[in-house]
CSV table of C-alpha atoms (C1' of nucleotides) in Angstrom, one decimal:
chain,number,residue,atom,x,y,z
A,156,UNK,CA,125.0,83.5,88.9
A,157,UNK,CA,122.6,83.0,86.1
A,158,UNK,CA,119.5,85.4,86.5
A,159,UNK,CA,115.8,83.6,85.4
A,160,UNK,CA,115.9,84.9,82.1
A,161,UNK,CA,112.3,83.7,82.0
A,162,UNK,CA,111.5,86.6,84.1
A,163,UNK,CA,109.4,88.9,82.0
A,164,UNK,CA,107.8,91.7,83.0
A,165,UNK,CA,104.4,89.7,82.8
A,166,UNK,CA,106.1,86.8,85.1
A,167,UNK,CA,107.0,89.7,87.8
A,168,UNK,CA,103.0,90.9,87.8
A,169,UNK,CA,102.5,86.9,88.3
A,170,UNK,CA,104.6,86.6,91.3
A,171,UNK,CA,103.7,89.7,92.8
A,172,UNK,CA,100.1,88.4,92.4
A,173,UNK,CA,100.7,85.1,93.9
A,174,UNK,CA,101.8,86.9,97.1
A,175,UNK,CA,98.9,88.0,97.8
A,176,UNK,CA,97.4,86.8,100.9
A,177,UNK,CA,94.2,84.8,101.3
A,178,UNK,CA,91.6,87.3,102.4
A,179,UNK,CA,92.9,90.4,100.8
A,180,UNK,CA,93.2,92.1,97.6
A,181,UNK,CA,95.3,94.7,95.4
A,182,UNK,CA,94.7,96.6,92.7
A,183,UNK,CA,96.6,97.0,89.0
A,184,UNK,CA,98.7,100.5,89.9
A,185,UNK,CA,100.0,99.3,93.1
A,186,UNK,CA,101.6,96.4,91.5
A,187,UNK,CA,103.1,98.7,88.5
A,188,UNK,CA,104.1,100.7,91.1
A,189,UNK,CA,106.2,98.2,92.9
A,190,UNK,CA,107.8,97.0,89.5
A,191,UNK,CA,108.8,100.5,89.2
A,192,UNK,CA,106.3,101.5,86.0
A,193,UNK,CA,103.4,103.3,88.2
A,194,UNK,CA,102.6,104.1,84.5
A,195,UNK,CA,101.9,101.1,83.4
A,196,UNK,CA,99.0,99.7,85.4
A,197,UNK,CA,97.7,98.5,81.8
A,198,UNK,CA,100.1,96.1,81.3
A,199,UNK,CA,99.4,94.9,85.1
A,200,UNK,CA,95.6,94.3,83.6
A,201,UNK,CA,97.3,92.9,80.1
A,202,UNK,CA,99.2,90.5,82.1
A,203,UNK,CA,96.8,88.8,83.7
A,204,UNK,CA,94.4,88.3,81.4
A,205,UNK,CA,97.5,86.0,80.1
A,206,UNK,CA,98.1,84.7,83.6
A,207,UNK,CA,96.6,81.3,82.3
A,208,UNK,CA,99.8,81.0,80.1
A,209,UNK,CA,102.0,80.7,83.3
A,210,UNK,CA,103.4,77.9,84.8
A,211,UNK,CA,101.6,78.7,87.7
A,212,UNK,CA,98.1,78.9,88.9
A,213,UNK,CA,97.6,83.4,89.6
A,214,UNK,CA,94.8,84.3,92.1
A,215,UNK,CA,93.8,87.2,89.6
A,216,UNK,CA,90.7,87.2,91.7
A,217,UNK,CA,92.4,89.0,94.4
A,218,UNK,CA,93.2,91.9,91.9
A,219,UNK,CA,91.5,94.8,91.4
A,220,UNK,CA,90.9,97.8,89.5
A,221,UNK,CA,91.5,101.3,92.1
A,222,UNK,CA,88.1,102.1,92.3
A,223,UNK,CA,88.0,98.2,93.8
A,224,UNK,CA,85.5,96.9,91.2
A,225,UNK,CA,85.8,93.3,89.7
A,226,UNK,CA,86.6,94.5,86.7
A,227,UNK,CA,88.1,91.5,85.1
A,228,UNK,CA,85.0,89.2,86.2
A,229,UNK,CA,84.6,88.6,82.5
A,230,UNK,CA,87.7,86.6,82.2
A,231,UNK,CA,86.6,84.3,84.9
A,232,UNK,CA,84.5,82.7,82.4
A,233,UNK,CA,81.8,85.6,81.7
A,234,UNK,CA,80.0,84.8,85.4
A,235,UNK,CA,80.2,84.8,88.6
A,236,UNK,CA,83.3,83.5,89.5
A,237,UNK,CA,85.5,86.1,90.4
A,238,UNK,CA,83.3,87.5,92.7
A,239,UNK,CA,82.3,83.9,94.3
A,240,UNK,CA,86.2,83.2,94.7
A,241,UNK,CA,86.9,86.5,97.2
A,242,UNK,CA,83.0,85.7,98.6
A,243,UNK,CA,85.1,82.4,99.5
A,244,UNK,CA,88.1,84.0,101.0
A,245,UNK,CA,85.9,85.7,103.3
A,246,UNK,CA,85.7,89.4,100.6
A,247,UNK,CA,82.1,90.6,100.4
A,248,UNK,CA,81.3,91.9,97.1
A,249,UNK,CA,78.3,93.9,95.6
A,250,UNK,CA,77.4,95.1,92.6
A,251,UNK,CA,80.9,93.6,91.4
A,252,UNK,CA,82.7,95.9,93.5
A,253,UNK,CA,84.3,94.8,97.0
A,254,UNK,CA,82.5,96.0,100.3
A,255,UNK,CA,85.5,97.7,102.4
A,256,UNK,CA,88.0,97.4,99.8
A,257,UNK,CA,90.6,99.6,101.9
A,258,UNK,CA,89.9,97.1,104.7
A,259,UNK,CA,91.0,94.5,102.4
A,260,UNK,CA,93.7,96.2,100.2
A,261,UNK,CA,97.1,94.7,100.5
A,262,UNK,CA,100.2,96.4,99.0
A,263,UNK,CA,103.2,94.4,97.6
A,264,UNK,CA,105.4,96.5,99.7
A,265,UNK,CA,104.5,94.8,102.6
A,266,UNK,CA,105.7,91.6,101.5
A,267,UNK,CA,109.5,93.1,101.8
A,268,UNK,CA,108.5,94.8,104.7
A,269,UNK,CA,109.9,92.6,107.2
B,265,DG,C1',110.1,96.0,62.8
B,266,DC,C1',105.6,98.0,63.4
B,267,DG,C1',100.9,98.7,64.6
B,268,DG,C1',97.2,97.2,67.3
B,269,DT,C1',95.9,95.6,71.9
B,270,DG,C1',94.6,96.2,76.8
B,271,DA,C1',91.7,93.0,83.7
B,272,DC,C1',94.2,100.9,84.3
B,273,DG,C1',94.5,105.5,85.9
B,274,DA,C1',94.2,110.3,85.7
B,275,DA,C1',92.7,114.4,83.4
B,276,DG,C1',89.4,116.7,80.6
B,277,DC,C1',84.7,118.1,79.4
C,296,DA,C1',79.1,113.8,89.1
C,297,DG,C1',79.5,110.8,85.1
C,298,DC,C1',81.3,109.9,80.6
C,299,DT,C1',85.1,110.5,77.2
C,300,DT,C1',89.8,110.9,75.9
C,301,DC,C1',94.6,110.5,76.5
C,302,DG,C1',98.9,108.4,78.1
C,303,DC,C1',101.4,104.7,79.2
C,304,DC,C1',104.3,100.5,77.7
C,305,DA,C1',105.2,95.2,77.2
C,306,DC,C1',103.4,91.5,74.4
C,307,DC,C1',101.5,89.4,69.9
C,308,DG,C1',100.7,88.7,64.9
DNA sequence: GCGGTGACGAAGC
DNA sequence: AGCTTCGCCACCG
């Protein structure tokens, strides 16, 4: 069987990312983690700032630096938007950092756990 | 093919 | 306790 050959490593951060359930949030190392680079949490962050190159539509919003802060707010278009998008999903947000962000923190693990 | 880049994270100061 | 530096590694020109 033929293997997507379109699956780069940016492509894996997009699918983990698009896992990510309504309501919660993750943050760059615990995806590099679960492609196997805990190292790389960069390219986690490099990836998504691309994400508007995929096929698909990414919910970057939902992704987060570790300290939970809305780091990449300036890629939403310079304003608000991030932080209005996970207001929306029901994420309270201050000072462009999530309220309760373990509350909210989702690991990609879980999605293979049963 | 190589150097620069980067939405991070951890260590150092 | 906060800022600075380093490391890390795939993608782009």
């Amino acid at each position: 069987m033929k293997s997507n050959e379109s699956m780069n490593f940016y492509e894996q951060v997009y699918e983990v990312t698009r896992k990510i359930p309504v309501g919660k949030v993750t943050s760059y190392g615990l995806i590099a983690e679960y492609l196997g680079s805990k190292s790389s949490s960069r390219l986690i962050g490099t990836a998504l700032s691309k994400c508007f190159s995929y096929k698909h539509p990414v919910p970057a919003h939902r992704v987060v630096n570790r300290n939970g802060m809305l780091t990449g707010k300036f890629h939403f278009g310079g304003n608000t938007t991030m932080e209005n998008l996970l207001k929306s999903e029901g994420i309270e947000v201050k000072d462009n950092k999530i309220i309760n962000f373990e509350k909210h923190l989702w690991s990609p693990f879980e999605c293979v756990k049963k």
